[in-house]
PDB file of C-alpha atoms and ligand atoms in Angstrom:
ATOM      1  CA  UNK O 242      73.173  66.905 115.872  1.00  0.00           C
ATOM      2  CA  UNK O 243      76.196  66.012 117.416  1.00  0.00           C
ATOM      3  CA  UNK O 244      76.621  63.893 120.697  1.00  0.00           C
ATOM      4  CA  UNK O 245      77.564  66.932 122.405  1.00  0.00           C
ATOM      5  CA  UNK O 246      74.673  68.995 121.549  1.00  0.00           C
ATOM      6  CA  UNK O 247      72.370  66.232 121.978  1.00  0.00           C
ATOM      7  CA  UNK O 248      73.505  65.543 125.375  1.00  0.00           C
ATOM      8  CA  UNK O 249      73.622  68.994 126.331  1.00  0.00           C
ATOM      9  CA  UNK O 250      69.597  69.264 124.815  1.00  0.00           C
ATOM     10  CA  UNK O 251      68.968  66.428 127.106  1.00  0.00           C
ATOM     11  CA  UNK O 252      70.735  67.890 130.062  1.00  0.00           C
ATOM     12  CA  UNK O 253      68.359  70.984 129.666  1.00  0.00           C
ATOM     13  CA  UNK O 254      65.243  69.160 129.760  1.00  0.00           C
ATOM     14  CA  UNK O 255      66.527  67.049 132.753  1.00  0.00           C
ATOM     15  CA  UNK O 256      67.919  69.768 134.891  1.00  0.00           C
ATOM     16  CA  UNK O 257      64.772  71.628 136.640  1.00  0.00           C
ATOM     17  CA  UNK O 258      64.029  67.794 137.988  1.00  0.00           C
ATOM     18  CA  UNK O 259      67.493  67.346 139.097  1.00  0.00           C
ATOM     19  CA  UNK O 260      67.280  63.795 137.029  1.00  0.00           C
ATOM     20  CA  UNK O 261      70.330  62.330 136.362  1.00  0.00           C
ATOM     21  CA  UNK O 262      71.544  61.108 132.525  1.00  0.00           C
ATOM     22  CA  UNK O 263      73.130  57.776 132.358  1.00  0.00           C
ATOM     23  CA  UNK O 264      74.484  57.499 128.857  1.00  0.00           C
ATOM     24  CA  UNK O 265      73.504  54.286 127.831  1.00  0.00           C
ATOM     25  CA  UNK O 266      77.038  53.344 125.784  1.00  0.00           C
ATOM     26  CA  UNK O 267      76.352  49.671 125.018  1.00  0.00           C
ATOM     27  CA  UNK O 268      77.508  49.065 121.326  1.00  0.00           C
ATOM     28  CA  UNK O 269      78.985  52.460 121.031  1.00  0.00           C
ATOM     29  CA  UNK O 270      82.664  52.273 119.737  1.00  0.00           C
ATOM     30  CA  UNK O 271      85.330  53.908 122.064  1.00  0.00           C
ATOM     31  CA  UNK O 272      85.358  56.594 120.082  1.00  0.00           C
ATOM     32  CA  UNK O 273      81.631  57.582 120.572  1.00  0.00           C
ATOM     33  CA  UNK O 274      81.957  57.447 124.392  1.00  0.00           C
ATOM     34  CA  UNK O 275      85.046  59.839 124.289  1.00  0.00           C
ATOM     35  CA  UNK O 276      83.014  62.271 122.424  1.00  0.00           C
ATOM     36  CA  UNK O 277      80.512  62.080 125.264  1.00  0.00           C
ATOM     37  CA  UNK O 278      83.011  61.863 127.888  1.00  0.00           C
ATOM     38  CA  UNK O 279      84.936  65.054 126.440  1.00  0.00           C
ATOM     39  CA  UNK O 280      81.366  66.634 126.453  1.00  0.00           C
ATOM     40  CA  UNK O 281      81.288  66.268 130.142  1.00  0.00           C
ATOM     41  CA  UNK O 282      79.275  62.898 130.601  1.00  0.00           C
ATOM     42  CA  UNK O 283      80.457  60.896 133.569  1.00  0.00           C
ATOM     43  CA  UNK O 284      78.010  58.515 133.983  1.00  0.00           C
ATOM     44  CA  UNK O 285      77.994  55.667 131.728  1.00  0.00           C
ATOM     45  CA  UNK O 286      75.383  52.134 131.126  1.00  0.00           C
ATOM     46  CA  UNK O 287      76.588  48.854 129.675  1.00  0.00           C
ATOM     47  CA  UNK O 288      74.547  46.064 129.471  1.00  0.00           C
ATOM     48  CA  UNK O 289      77.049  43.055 129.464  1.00  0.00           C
ATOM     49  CA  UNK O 290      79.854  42.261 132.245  1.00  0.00           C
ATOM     50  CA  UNK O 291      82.696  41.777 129.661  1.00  0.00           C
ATOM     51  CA  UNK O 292      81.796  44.750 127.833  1.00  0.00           C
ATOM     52  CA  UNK O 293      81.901  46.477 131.249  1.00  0.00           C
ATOM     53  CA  UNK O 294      85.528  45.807 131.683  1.00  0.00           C
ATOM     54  CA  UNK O 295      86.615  46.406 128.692  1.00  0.00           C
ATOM     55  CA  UNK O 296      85.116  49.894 129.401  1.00  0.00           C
ATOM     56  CA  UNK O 297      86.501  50.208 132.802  1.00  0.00           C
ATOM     57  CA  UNK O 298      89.968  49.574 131.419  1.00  0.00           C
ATOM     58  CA  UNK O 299      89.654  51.860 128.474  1.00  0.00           C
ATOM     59  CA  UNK O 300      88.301  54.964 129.864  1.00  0.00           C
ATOM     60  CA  UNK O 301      89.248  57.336 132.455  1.00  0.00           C
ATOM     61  CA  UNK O 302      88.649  56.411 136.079  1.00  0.00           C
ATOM     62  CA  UNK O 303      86.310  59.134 136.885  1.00  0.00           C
ATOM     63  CA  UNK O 304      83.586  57.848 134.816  1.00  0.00           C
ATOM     64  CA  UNK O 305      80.775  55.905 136.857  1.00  0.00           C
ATOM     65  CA  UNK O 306      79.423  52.417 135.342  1.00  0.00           C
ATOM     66  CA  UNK O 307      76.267  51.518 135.590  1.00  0.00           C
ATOM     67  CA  UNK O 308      75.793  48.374 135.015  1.00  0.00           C
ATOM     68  CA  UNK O 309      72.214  48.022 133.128  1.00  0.00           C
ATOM     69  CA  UNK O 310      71.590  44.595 131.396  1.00  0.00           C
ATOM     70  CA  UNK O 311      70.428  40.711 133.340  1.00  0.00           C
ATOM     71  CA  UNK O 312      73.075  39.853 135.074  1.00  0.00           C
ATOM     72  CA  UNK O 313      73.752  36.080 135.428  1.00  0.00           C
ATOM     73  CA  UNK O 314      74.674  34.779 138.647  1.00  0.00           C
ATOM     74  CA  UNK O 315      77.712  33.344 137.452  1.00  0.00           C
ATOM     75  CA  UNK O 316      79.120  36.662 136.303  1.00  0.00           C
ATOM     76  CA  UNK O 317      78.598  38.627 139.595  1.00  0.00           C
ATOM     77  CA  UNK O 318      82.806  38.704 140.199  1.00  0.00           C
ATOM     78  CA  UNK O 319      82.741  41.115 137.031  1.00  0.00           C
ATOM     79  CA  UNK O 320      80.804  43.594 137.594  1.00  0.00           C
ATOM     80  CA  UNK O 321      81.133  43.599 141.429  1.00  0.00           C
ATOM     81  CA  UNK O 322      83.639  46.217 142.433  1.00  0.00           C
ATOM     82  CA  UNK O 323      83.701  48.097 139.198  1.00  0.00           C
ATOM     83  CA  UNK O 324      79.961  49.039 138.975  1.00  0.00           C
ATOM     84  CA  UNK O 325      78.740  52.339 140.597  1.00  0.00           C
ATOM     85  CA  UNK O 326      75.448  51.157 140.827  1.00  0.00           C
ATOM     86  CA  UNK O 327      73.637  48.067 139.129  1.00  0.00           C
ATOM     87  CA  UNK O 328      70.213  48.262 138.043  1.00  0.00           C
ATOM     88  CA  UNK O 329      69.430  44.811 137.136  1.00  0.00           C
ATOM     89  CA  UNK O 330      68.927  43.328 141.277  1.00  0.00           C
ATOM     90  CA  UNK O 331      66.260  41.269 139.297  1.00  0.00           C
ATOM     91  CA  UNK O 332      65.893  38.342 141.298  1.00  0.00           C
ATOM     92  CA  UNK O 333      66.783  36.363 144.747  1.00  0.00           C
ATOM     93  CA  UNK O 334      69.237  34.139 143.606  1.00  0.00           C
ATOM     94  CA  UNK O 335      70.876  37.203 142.257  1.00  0.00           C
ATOM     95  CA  UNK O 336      70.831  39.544 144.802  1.00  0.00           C
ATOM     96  CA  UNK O 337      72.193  36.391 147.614  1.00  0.00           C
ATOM     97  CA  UNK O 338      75.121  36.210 144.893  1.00  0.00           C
ATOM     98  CA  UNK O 339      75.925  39.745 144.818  1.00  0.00           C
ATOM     99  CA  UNK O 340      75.980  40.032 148.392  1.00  0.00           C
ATOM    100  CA  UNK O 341      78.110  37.229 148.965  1.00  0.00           C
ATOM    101  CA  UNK O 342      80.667  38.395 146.243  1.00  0.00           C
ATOM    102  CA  UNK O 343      80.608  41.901 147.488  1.00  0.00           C
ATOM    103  CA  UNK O 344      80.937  40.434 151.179  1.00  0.00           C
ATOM    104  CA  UNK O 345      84.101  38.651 149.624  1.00  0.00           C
ATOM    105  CA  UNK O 346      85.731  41.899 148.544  1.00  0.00           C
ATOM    106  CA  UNK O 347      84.584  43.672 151.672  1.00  0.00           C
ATOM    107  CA  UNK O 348      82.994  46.192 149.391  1.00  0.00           C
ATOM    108  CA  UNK O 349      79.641  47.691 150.025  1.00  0.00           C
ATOM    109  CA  UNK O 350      77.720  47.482 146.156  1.00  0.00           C
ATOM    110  CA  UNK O 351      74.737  49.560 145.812  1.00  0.00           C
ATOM    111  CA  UNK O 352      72.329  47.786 143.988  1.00  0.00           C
ATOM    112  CA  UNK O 353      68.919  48.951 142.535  1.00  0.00           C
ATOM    113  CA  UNK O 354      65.737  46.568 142.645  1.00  0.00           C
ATOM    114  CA  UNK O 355      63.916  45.843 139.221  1.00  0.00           C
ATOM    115  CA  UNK O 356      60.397  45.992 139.106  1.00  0.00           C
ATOM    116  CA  UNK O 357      58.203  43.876 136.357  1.00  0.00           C
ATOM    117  CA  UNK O 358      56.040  46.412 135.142  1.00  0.00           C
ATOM    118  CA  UNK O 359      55.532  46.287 131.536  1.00  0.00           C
ATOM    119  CA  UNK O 360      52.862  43.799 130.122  1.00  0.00           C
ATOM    120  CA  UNK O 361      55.729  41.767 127.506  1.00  0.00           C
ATOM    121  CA  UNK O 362      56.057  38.578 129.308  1.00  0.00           C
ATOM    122  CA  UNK O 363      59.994  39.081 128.751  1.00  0.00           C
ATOM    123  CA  UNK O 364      61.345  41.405 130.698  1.00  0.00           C
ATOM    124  CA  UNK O 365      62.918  40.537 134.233  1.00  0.00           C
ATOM    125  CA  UNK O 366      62.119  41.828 137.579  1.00  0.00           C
ATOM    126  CA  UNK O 367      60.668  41.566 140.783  1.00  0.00           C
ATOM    127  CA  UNK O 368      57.041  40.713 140.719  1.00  0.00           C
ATOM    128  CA  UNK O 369      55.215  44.346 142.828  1.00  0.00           C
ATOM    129  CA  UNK O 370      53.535  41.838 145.071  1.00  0.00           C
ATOM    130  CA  UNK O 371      56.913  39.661 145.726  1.00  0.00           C
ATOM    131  CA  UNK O 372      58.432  42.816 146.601  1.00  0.00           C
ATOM    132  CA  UNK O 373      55.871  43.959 149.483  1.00  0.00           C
ATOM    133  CA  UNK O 374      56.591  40.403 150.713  1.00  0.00           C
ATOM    134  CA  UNK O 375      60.088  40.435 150.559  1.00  0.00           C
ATOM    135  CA  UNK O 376      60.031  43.920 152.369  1.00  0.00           C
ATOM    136  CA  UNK O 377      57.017  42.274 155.031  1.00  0.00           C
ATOM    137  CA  UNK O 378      59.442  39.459 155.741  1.00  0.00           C
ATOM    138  CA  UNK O 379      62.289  41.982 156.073  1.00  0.00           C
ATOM    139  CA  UNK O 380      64.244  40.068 153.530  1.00  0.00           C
ATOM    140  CA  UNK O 381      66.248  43.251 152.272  1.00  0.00           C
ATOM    141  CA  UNK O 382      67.555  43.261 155.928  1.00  0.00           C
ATOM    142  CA  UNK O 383      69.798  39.871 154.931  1.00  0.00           C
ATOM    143  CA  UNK O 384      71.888  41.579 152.343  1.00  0.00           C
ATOM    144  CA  UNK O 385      74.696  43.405 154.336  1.00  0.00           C
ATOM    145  CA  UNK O 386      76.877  44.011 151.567  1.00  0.00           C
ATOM    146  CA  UNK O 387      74.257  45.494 149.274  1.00  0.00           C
ATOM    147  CA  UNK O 388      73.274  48.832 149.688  1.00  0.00           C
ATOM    148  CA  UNK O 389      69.961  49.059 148.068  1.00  0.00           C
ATOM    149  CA  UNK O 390      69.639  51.933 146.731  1.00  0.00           C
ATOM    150  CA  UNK O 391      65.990  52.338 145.084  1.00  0.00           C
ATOM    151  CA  UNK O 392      63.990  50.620 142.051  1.00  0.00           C
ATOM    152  CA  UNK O 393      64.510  50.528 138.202  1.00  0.00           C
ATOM    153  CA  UNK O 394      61.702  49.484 135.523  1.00  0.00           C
ATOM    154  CA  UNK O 395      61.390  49.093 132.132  1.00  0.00           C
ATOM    155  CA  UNK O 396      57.730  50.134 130.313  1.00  0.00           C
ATOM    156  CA  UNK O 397      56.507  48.504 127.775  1.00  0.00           C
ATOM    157  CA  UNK O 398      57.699  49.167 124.045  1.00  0.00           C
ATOM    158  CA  UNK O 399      54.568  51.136 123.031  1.00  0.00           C
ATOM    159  CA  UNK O 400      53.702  53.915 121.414  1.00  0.00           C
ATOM    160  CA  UNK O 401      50.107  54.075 124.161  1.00  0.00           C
ATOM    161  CA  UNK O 402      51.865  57.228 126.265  1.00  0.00           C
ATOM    162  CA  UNK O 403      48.641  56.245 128.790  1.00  0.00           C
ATOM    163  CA  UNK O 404      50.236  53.282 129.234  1.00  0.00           C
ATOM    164  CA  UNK O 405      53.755  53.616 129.890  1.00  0.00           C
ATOM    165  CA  UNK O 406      52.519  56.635 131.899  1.00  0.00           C
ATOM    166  CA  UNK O 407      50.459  54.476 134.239  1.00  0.00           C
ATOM    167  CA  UNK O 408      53.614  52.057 134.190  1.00  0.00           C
ATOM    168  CA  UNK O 409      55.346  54.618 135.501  1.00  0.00           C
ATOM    169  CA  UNK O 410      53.080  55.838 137.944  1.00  0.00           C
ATOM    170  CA  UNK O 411      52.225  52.262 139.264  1.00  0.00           C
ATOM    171  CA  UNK O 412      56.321  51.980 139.720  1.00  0.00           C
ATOM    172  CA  UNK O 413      56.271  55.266 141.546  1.00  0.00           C
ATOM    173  CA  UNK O 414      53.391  54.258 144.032  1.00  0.00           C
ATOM    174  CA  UNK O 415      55.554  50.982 145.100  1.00  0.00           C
ATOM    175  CA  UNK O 416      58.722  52.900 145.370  1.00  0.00           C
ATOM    176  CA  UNK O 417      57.138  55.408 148.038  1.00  0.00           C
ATOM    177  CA  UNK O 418      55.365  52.816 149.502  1.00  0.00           C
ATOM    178  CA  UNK O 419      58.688  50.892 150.214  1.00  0.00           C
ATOM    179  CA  UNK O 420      60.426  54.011 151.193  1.00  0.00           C
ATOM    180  CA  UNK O 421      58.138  54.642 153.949  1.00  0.00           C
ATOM    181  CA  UNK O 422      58.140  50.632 154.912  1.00  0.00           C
ATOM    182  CA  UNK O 423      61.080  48.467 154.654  1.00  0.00           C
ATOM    183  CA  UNK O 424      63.676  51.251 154.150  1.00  0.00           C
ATOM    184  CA  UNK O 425      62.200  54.078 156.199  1.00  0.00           C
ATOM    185  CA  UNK O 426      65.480  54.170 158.052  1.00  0.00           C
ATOM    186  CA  UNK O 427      67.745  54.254 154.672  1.00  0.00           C
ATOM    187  CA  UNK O 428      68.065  57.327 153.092  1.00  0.00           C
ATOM    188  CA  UNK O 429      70.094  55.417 150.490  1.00  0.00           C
ATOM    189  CA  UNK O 430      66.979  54.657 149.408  1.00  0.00           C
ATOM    190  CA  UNK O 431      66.340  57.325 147.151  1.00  0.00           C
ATOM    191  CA  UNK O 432      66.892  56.214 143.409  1.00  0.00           C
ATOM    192  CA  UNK O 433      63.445  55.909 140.632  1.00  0.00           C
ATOM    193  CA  UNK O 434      65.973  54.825 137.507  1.00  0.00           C
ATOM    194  CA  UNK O 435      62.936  54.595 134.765  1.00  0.00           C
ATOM    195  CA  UNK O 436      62.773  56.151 131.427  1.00  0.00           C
ATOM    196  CA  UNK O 437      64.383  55.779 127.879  1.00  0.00           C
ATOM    197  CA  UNK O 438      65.071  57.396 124.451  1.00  0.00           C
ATOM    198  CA  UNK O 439      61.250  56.957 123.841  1.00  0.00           C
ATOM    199  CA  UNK O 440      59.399  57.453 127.061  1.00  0.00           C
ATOM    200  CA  UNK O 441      61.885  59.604 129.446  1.00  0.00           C
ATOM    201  CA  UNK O 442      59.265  62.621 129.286  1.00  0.00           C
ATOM    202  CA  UNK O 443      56.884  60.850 130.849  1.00  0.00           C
ATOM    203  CA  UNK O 444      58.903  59.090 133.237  1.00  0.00           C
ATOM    204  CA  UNK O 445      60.527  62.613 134.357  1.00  0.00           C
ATOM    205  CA  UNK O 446      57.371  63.919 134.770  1.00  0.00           C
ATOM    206  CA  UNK O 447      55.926  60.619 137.089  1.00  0.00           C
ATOM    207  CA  UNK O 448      58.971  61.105 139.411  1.00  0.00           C
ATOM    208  CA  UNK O 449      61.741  58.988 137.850  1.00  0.00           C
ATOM    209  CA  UNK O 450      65.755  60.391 139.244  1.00  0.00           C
ATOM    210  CA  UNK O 451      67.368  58.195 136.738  1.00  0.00           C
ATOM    211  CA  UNK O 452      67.093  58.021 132.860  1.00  0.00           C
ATOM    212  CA  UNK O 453      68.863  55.191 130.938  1.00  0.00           C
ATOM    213  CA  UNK O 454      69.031  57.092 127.588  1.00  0.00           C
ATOM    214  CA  UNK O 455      71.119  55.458 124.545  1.00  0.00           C
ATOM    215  CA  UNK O 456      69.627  55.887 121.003  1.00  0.00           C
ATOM    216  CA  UNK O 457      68.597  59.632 121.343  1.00  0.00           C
ATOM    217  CA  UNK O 458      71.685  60.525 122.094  1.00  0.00           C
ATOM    218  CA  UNK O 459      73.999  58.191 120.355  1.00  0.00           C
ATOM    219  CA  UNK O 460      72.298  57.577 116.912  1.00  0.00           C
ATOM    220  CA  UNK O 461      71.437  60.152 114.372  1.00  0.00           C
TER     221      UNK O 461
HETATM  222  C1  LIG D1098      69.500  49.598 126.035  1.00  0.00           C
HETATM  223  C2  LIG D1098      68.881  49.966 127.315  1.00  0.00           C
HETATM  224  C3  LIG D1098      68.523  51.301 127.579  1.00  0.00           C
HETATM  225  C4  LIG D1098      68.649  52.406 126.550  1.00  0.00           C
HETATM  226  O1  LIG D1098      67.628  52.293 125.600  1.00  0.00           O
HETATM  227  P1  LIG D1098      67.442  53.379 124.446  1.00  0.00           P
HETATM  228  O2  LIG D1098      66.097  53.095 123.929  1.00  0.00           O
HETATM  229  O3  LIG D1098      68.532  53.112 123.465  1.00  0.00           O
HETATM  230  O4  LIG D1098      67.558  54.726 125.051  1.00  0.00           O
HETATM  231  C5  LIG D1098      68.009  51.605 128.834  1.00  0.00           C
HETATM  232  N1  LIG D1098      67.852  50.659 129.776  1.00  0.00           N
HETATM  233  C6  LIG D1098      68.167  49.379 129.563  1.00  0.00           C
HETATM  234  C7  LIG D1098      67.965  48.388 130.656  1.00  0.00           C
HETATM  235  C8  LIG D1098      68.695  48.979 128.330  1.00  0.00           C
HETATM  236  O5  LIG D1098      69.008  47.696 128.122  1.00  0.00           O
END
């Protein structure tokens, strides 16, 4: 299949949820984004801050980055500004230095929290019980220059669909749990971004908005 049927397969299944497709476009040449991008795509994932720019710079401004991958602290000036949204709010430090570089530049970023819900020791993210605290302590209420904008999480890499689908669901369960809490009074608030070439079905189908989707659609 070609990207543009793929992505327009994909579409389809996504539509009667209303979830959105980020095209996950990290180690795709240019070339492979413009086919998606000429295919209608606008929104975009990259995983490292250089790569990001590079992007930025080499594709038409109406595309919307989403910045997907850790994000050092150090790196915050590059993807501050020219990110739509970033994904990866993944720990304190990080989220006090993207506030304070997006208080620099005036700019209001929104900003997604990730959630630690897979059972690899690896991945990054928020603890679920160090974000009820956080929310308790009305910590979110310190960041004026991030609009936070809902949570992302990564399952683990298994083929145990039980599993990832009570991943999911756990995910889910804090989400509504801190929309009706700590950001009852911000509809901004709004965003599940879970799901991936191998486990977006279920994730559509435990309430996800978002799906981060790069293999399916770019190798074949
Ligand atoms: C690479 C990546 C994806 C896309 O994964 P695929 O399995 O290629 O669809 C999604 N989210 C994050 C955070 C990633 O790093």
């Amino acid at each position: 299949m070609t990207v543009r049927e793929q992505l327009q397969q994909i579409r389809r299944e996504l539509a009667p949820a209303g979830v959105k497709l980020v095209a996950v476009s990290k180690a795709q040449p240019l070339a492979t984004i413009r086919e998606a991008y000429d295919a209608g795509q606008r929104a975009f994932g990259e995983s490292r801050p250089q790569a990001l720019r590079e992007r930025v710079a080499q594709l038409p401004d109406d595309v919307e980055w989403h910045f997907i991958g850790h994000l050092q602290t150090n790196k915050v000036k590059l993807v501050v500004g020219p990110a739509h949204t970033i994904h990866s709010g993944d720990s304190l430090p990080l989220l006090r230095a993207l506030n304070d570089e997006a208080g620099r530049r005036q700019h209001r970023q929104r900003c997604l929290l990730q959630v630690h819900i897979a059972r690899e020791p690896t991945k990054f993210g928020f603890l679920p019980d160090a974000l009820r605290r956080l929310s308790a302590e009305g910590f979110f209420t310190t960041l004026p220059y991030l609009q936070i904008a809902g949570l992302m999480g990564m399952a683990t890499f298994t083929d145990d669909l039980t599993q990832i689908r009570s991943e999911f669901r756990s995910l889910r369960r804090l989400f509504d749990e801190m929309k009706q809490q700590a950001f009852s009074d911000h509809s901004a608030f709004s965003e599940l971004s879970m799901g991936m070439s191998n486990d977006y079905g279920v994730a559509v189908e435990e309430g996800s908005t978002m799906v981060r989707i790069g293999t399916l659609l770019f190798t074949h």
